[in-house]
Amino acid sequence: MTSTDVTTSMFERIGGSATIDALVDRFYDRMDALPEAKIIRAMHADDLGLIRDVLKRYLTEWTGGPRLYTPEKGHPRLRQRHIGFAIGDAERDAWMLCMRGAMEETVTDTAARLELDKAISGLADWMRNRQ
Ligand code: HEM
């Protein structure tokens, strides 16, 4: 191993922007269609076009890809941005159901998918703001 060895980002491991785009699209498709996701679909705007773009930018940056979120939106402060939405266990579970299905469909590298699932699950837990 030489000193030029660098860590591969999660962004690269899962296949870069093509995978992020597919993941986010499948995620919101599920939110739009699954009966179990009705409680969180109702919190979102009728048109999911804008939020698809924002979540793609956020996840690109968060997985170690290009900084597409912060320069435009500022520090993520994600928990604070969600404070206006009542998020408890049921909402967290509905969100993760959509995200897990989308990951299974789009992230083919199993080890990377398990790591990503763990990290995103932690974020979703942290987003809860109601008993
Ligand atoms: C745990 C359950 C969650 C619920 C119910 C939820 C719900 C929402 C809602 C209703 C919005 C506003 C959408 C709109 O403007 O139409 C939003 C925005 C957003 N959510 Fe979540 N969310 C959850 C978890 C997460 C997690 C885990 C992440 C990150 C992986 C995330 C990332 C985002 C981002 C990046 C935005 C846009 C923030 C901005 O305005 O810049 N959310 N979420």
PDB file of C-alpha atoms and ligand atoms in Angstrom:
ATOM      1  CA  MET A   1       0.000   0.000   0.000  1.00  0.00           C
ATOM      2  CA  THR A   2       1.449   3.379  -0.949  1.00  0.00           C
ATOM      3  CA  SER A   3       0.905   6.796   0.544  1.00  0.00           C
ATOM      4  CA  THR A   4      -1.256   7.686  -2.458  1.00  0.00           C
ATOM      5  CA  ASP A   5      -3.923   5.172  -1.375  1.00  0.00           C
ATOM      6  CA  VAL A   6      -7.197   7.030  -0.786  1.00  0.00           C
ATOM      7  CA  THR A   7     -10.525   6.055   0.691  1.00  0.00           C
ATOM      8  CA  THR A   8     -13.269   5.428  -1.829  1.00  0.00           C
ATOM      9  CA  SER A   9     -16.381   7.439  -1.003  1.00  0.00           C
ATOM     10  CA  MET A  10     -19.784   5.841  -0.569  1.00  0.00           C
ATOM     11  CA  PHE A  11     -20.842   7.975  -3.562  1.00  0.00           C
ATOM     12  CA  GLU A  12     -18.338   6.166  -5.776  1.00  0.00           C
ATOM     13  CA  ARG A  13     -18.966   2.726  -4.253  1.00  0.00           C
ATOM     14  CA  ILE A  14     -22.664   2.772  -5.095  1.00  0.00           C
ATOM     15  CA  GLY A  15     -22.155   4.043  -8.649  1.00  0.00           C
ATOM     16  CA  GLY A  16     -22.234   7.844  -8.412  1.00  0.00           C
ATOM     17  CA  SER A  17     -24.951  10.166  -9.634  1.00  0.00           C
ATOM     18  CA  ALA A  18     -26.724   7.561 -11.787  1.00  0.00           C
ATOM     19  CA  THR A  19     -27.420   5.500  -8.645  1.00  0.00           C
ATOM     20  CA  ILE A  20     -28.357   8.513  -6.493  1.00  0.00           C
ATOM     21  CA  ASP A  21     -30.822   9.660  -9.167  1.00  0.00           C
ATOM     22  CA  ALA A  22     -32.413   6.206  -9.431  1.00  0.00           C
ATOM     23  CA  LEU A  23     -32.475   5.759  -5.632  1.00  0.00           C
ATOM     24  CA  VAL A  24     -34.254   9.058  -4.996  1.00  0.00           C
ATOM     25  CA  ASP A  25     -36.699   8.550  -7.865  1.00  0.00           C
ATOM     26  CA  ARG A  26     -37.634   5.052  -6.663  1.00  0.00           C
ATOM     27  CA  PHE A  27     -37.917   6.419  -3.086  1.00  0.00           C
ATOM     28  CA  TYR A  28     -40.486   9.087  -3.994  1.00  0.00           C
ATOM     29  CA  ASP A  29     -42.289   6.705  -6.383  1.00  0.00           C
ATOM     30  CA  ARG A  30     -42.787   4.413  -3.389  1.00  0.00           C
ATOM     31  CA  MET A  31     -43.869   7.286  -1.145  1.00  0.00           C
ATOM     32  CA  ASP A  32     -46.409   8.223  -3.794  1.00  0.00           C
ATOM     33  CA  ALA A  33     -47.784   4.704  -4.236  1.00  0.00           C
ATOM     34  CA  LEU A  34     -47.542   2.694  -1.008  1.00  0.00           C
ATOM     35  CA  PRO A  35     -50.582   2.724   1.293  1.00  0.00           C
ATOM     36  CA  GLU A  36     -48.144   2.449   4.249  1.00  0.00           C
ATOM     37  CA  ALA A  37     -46.573   5.750   3.181  1.00  0.00           C
ATOM     38  CA  LYS A  38     -49.790   7.792   3.082  1.00  0.00           C
ATOM     39  CA  ILE A  39     -49.013   9.501   6.412  1.00  0.00           C
ATOM     40  CA  ILE A  40     -45.726  10.906   5.101  1.00  0.00           C
ATOM     41  CA  ARG A  41     -46.924  11.507   1.517  1.00  0.00           C
ATOM     42  CA  ALA A  42     -49.544  13.851   2.990  1.00  0.00           C
ATOM     43  CA  MET A  43     -46.788  16.036   4.543  1.00  0.00           C
ATOM     44  CA  HIS A  44     -45.235  16.697   1.136  1.00  0.00           C
ATOM     45  CA  ALA A  45     -46.224  19.027  -1.684  1.00  0.00           C
ATOM     46  CA  ASP A  46     -48.540  17.606  -4.374  1.00  0.00           C
ATOM     47  CA  ASP A  47     -45.703  17.952  -6.879  1.00  0.00           C
ATOM     48  CA  LEU A  48     -42.683  15.925  -5.748  1.00  0.00           C
ATOM     49  CA  GLY A  49     -40.456  17.295  -8.516  1.00  0.00           C
ATOM     50  CA  LEU A  50     -38.674  19.894  -6.405  1.00  0.00           C
ATOM     51  CA  ILE A  51     -37.993  17.653  -3.409  1.00  0.00           C
ATOM     52  CA  ARG A  52     -36.624  14.919  -5.711  1.00  0.00           C
ATOM     53  CA  ASP A  53     -34.007  17.380  -6.891  1.00  0.00           C
ATOM     54  CA  VAL A  54     -33.183  18.584  -3.355  1.00  0.00           C
ATOM     55  CA  LEU A  55     -32.802  15.064  -1.905  1.00  0.00           C
ATOM     56  CA  LYS A  56     -30.567  14.065  -4.845  1.00  0.00           C
ATOM     57  CA  ARG A  57     -28.341  17.038  -4.124  1.00  0.00           C
ATOM     58  CA  TYR A  58     -28.306  16.346  -0.406  1.00  0.00           C
ATOM     59  CA  LEU A  59     -27.484  12.622  -0.725  1.00  0.00           C
ATOM     60  CA  THR A  60     -24.809  13.320  -3.346  1.00  0.00           C
ATOM     61  CA  GLU A  61     -22.985  15.584  -0.918  1.00  0.00           C
ATOM     62  CA  TRP A  62     -23.674  13.470   2.166  1.00  0.00           C
ATOM     63  CA  THR A  63     -22.241  10.316   0.525  1.00  0.00           C
ATOM     64  CA  GLY A  64     -19.039  12.162  -0.354  1.00  0.00           C
ATOM     65  CA  GLY A  65     -19.810  13.221  -3.920  1.00  0.00           C
ATOM     66  CA  PRO A  66     -19.792  16.768  -5.327  1.00  0.00           C
ATOM     67  CA  ARG A  67     -21.050  19.519  -3.019  1.00  0.00           C
ATOM     68  CA  LEU A  68     -24.403  20.138  -4.654  1.00  0.00           C
ATOM     69  CA  TYR A  69     -26.417  21.026  -1.533  1.00  0.00           C
ATOM     70  CA  THR A  70     -24.517  23.329   0.825  1.00  0.00           C
ATOM     71  CA  PRO A  71     -23.450  26.049  -1.645  1.00  0.00           C
ATOM     72  CA  GLU A  72     -27.109  26.541  -2.598  1.00  0.00           C
ATOM     73  CA  LYS A  73     -28.977  25.820   0.648  1.00  0.00           C
ATOM     74  CA  GLY A  74     -26.418  26.495   3.387  1.00  0.00           C
ATOM     75  CA  HIS A  75     -25.626  24.158   6.287  1.00  0.00           C
ATOM     76  CA  PRO A  76     -28.093  21.220   6.134  1.00  0.00           C
ATOM     77  CA  ARG A  77     -29.419  21.612   9.742  1.00  0.00           C
ATOM     78  CA  LEU A  78     -31.673  18.732   8.708  1.00  0.00           C
ATOM     79  CA  ARG A  79     -33.330  18.152  12.060  1.00  0.00           C
ATOM     80  CA  GLN A  80     -34.243  21.811  12.277  1.00  0.00           C
ATOM     81  CA  ARG A  81     -35.630  21.768   8.714  1.00  0.00           C
ATOM     82  CA  HIS A  82     -37.949  18.911   9.756  1.00  0.00           C
ATOM     83  CA  ILE A  83     -39.160  20.437  13.027  1.00  0.00           C
ATOM     84  CA  GLY A  84     -42.351  21.709  11.394  1.00  0.00           C
ATOM     85  CA  PHE A  85     -43.377  18.134  10.480  1.00  0.00           C
ATOM     86  CA  ALA A  86     -44.597  15.774  13.211  1.00  0.00           C
ATOM     87  CA  ILE A  87     -42.182  12.839  12.943  1.00  0.00           C
ATOM     88  CA  GLY A  88     -42.548   9.926  15.365  1.00  0.00           C
ATOM     89  CA  ASP A  89     -41.863   6.193  15.087  1.00  0.00           C
ATOM     90  CA  ALA A  90     -44.664   5.626  12.546  1.00  0.00           C
ATOM     91  CA  GLU A  91     -43.419   8.364  10.214  1.00  0.00           C
ATOM     92  CA  ARG A  92     -39.804   7.170  10.594  1.00  0.00           C
ATOM     93  CA  ASP A  93     -40.868   3.603   9.772  1.00  0.00           C
ATOM     94  CA  ALA A  94     -42.866   4.694   6.705  1.00  0.00           C
ATOM     95  CA  TRP A  95     -39.912   6.765   5.458  1.00  0.00           C
ATOM     96  CA  MET A  96     -37.468   3.873   5.963  1.00  0.00           C
ATOM     97  CA  LEU A  97     -39.851   1.406   4.258  1.00  0.00           C
ATOM     98  CA  CYS A  98     -39.718   3.563   1.111  1.00  0.00           C
ATOM     99  CA  MET A  99     -35.953   4.118   1.384  1.00  0.00           C
ATOM    100  CA  ARG A 100     -35.153   0.435   2.004  1.00  0.00           C
ATOM    101  CA  GLY A 101     -37.178  -0.690  -0.994  1.00  0.00           C
ATOM    102  CA  ALA A 102     -35.487   1.930  -3.146  1.00  0.00           C
ATOM    103  CA  MET A 103     -32.014   0.879  -1.919  1.00  0.00           C
ATOM    104  CA  GLU A 104     -32.720  -2.784  -2.619  1.00  0.00           C
ATOM    105  CA  GLU A 105     -33.733  -1.886  -6.146  1.00  0.00           C
ATOM    106  CA  THR A 106     -30.858   0.458  -6.983  1.00  0.00           C
ATOM    107  CA  VAL A 107     -27.777  -0.263  -4.818  1.00  0.00           C
ATOM    108  CA  THR A 108     -26.389  -3.557  -6.106  1.00  0.00           C
ATOM    109  CA  ASP A 109     -23.242  -3.721  -3.922  1.00  0.00           C
ATOM    110  CA  THR A 110     -24.569  -5.542  -0.839  1.00  0.00           C
ATOM    111  CA  ALA A 111     -21.857  -4.397   1.585  1.00  0.00           C
ATOM    112  CA  ALA A 112     -22.272  -0.777   0.516  1.00  0.00           C
ATOM    113  CA  ARG A 113     -26.053  -1.073   0.774  1.00  0.00           C
ATOM    114  CA  LEU A 114     -25.890  -2.416   4.338  1.00  0.00           C
ATOM    115  CA  GLU A 115     -23.581   0.421   5.396  1.00  0.00           C
ATOM    116  CA  LEU A 116     -25.758   3.004   3.709  1.00  0.00           C
ATOM    117  CA  ASP A 117     -28.867   1.529   5.323  1.00  0.00           C
ATOM    118  CA  LYS A 118     -27.257   1.765   8.750  1.00  0.00           C
ATOM    119  CA  ALA A 119     -26.197   5.387   8.273  1.00  0.00           C
ATOM    120  CA  ILE A 120     -29.546   6.502   6.826  1.00  0.00           C
ATOM    121  CA  SER A 121     -31.448   4.634   9.572  1.00  0.00           C
ATOM    122  CA  GLY A 122     -29.465   6.625  12.132  1.00  0.00           C
ATOM    123  CA  LEU A 123     -30.410   9.876  10.404  1.00  0.00           C
ATOM    124  CA  ALA A 124     -34.071   8.866  10.253  1.00  0.00           C
ATOM    125  CA  ASP A 125     -34.051   8.021  13.988  1.00  0.00           C
ATOM    126  CA  TRP A 126     -32.497  11.381  14.745  1.00  0.00           C
ATOM    127  CA  MET A 127     -35.164  13.194  12.691  1.00  0.00           C
ATOM    128  CA  ARG A 128     -37.917  12.169  15.132  1.00  0.00           C
ATOM    129  CA  ASN A 129     -39.318  15.107  17.024  1.00  0.00           C
ATOM    130  CA  ARG A 130     -42.512  13.636  18.584  1.00  0.00           C
ATOM    131  CA  GLN A 131     -43.154  10.869  21.130  1.00  0.00           C
TER     132      GLN A 131
HETATM  133  C1  HEM B   1     -37.887  10.151   9.265  1.00  0.00           C
HETATM  134  C2  HEM B   1     -38.909  10.573   8.529  1.00  0.00           C
HETATM  135  C3  HEM B   1     -38.881  11.769   7.592  1.00  0.00           C
HETATM  136  C4  HEM B   1     -39.974  12.457   7.184  1.00  0.00           C
HETATM  137  C5  HEM B   1     -41.415  12.155   7.580  1.00  0.00           C
HETATM  138  C6  HEM B   1     -39.521  13.519   6.314  1.00  0.00           C
HETATM  139  C7  HEM B   1     -40.337  14.457   5.704  1.00  0.00           C
HETATM  140  C8  HEM B   1     -39.922  15.541   4.993  1.00  0.00           C
HETATM  141  C9  HEM B   1     -40.769  16.583   4.468  1.00  0.00           C
HETATM  142  C10 HEM B   1     -42.309  16.609   4.631  1.00  0.00           C
HETATM  143  C11 HEM B   1     -39.996  17.474   3.818  1.00  0.00           C
HETATM  144  C12 HEM B   1     -40.451  18.741   3.078  1.00  0.00           C
HETATM  145  C13 HEM B   1     -40.727  18.359   1.650  1.00  0.00           C
HETATM  146  C14 HEM B   1     -41.280  19.481   0.824  1.00  0.00           C
HETATM  147  O1  HEM B   1     -40.753  20.604   0.886  1.00  0.00           O
HETATM  148  O2  HEM B   1     -42.242  19.217   0.076  1.00  0.00           O
HETATM  149  C15 HEM B   1     -38.638  17.009   3.933  1.00  0.00           C
HETATM  150  C16 HEM B   1     -37.545  17.648   3.400  1.00  0.00           C
HETATM  151  C17 HEM B   1     -36.284  17.104   3.349  1.00  0.00           C
HETATM  152  N1  HEM B   1     -35.899  15.900   3.888  1.00  0.00           N
HETATM  153 FE1  HEM B   1     -37.017  14.708   5.033  1.00  0.00          FE
HETATM  154  N2  HEM B   1     -38.160  13.443   6.181  1.00  0.00           N
HETATM  155  C18 HEM B   1     -37.716  12.387   6.946  1.00  0.00           C
HETATM  156  C19 HEM B   1     -36.406  11.961   7.041  1.00  0.00           C
HETATM  157  C20 HEM B   1     -35.363  12.434   6.282  1.00  0.00           C
HETATM  158  C21 HEM B   1     -34.046  11.858   6.238  1.00  0.00           C
HETATM  159  C22 HEM B   1     -33.582  10.633   7.047  1.00  0.00           C
HETATM  160  C23 HEM B   1     -33.313  12.605   5.361  1.00  0.00           C
HETATM  161  C24 HEM B   1     -31.890  12.445   4.921  1.00  0.00           C
HETATM  162  C25 HEM B   1     -31.376  11.290   4.571  1.00  0.00           C
HETATM  163  C26 HEM B   1     -34.184  13.643   4.855  1.00  0.00           C
HETATM  164  C27 HEM B   1     -33.821  14.613   3.947  1.00  0.00           C
HETATM  165  C28 HEM B   1     -34.577  15.704   3.578  1.00  0.00           C
HETATM  166  C29 HEM B   1     -34.091  16.825   2.824  1.00  0.00           C
HETATM  167  C30 HEM B   1     -32.665  17.010   2.290  1.00  0.00           C
HETATM  168  C31 HEM B   1     -35.142  17.723   2.682  1.00  0.00           C
HETATM  169  C32 HEM B   1     -35.116  19.077   2.020  1.00  0.00           C
HETATM  170  C33 HEM B   1     -34.627  20.093   3.034  1.00  0.00           C
HETATM  171  C34 HEM B   1     -34.405  21.444   2.398  1.00  0.00           C
HETATM  172  O3  HEM B   1     -35.360  22.204   2.278  1.00  0.00           O
HETATM  173  O4  HEM B   1     -33.265  21.717   2.028  1.00  0.00           O
HETATM  174  N3  HEM B   1     -35.412  13.496   5.423  1.00  0.00           N
HETATM  175  N4  HEM B   1     -38.624  15.833   4.642  1.00  0.00           N
END
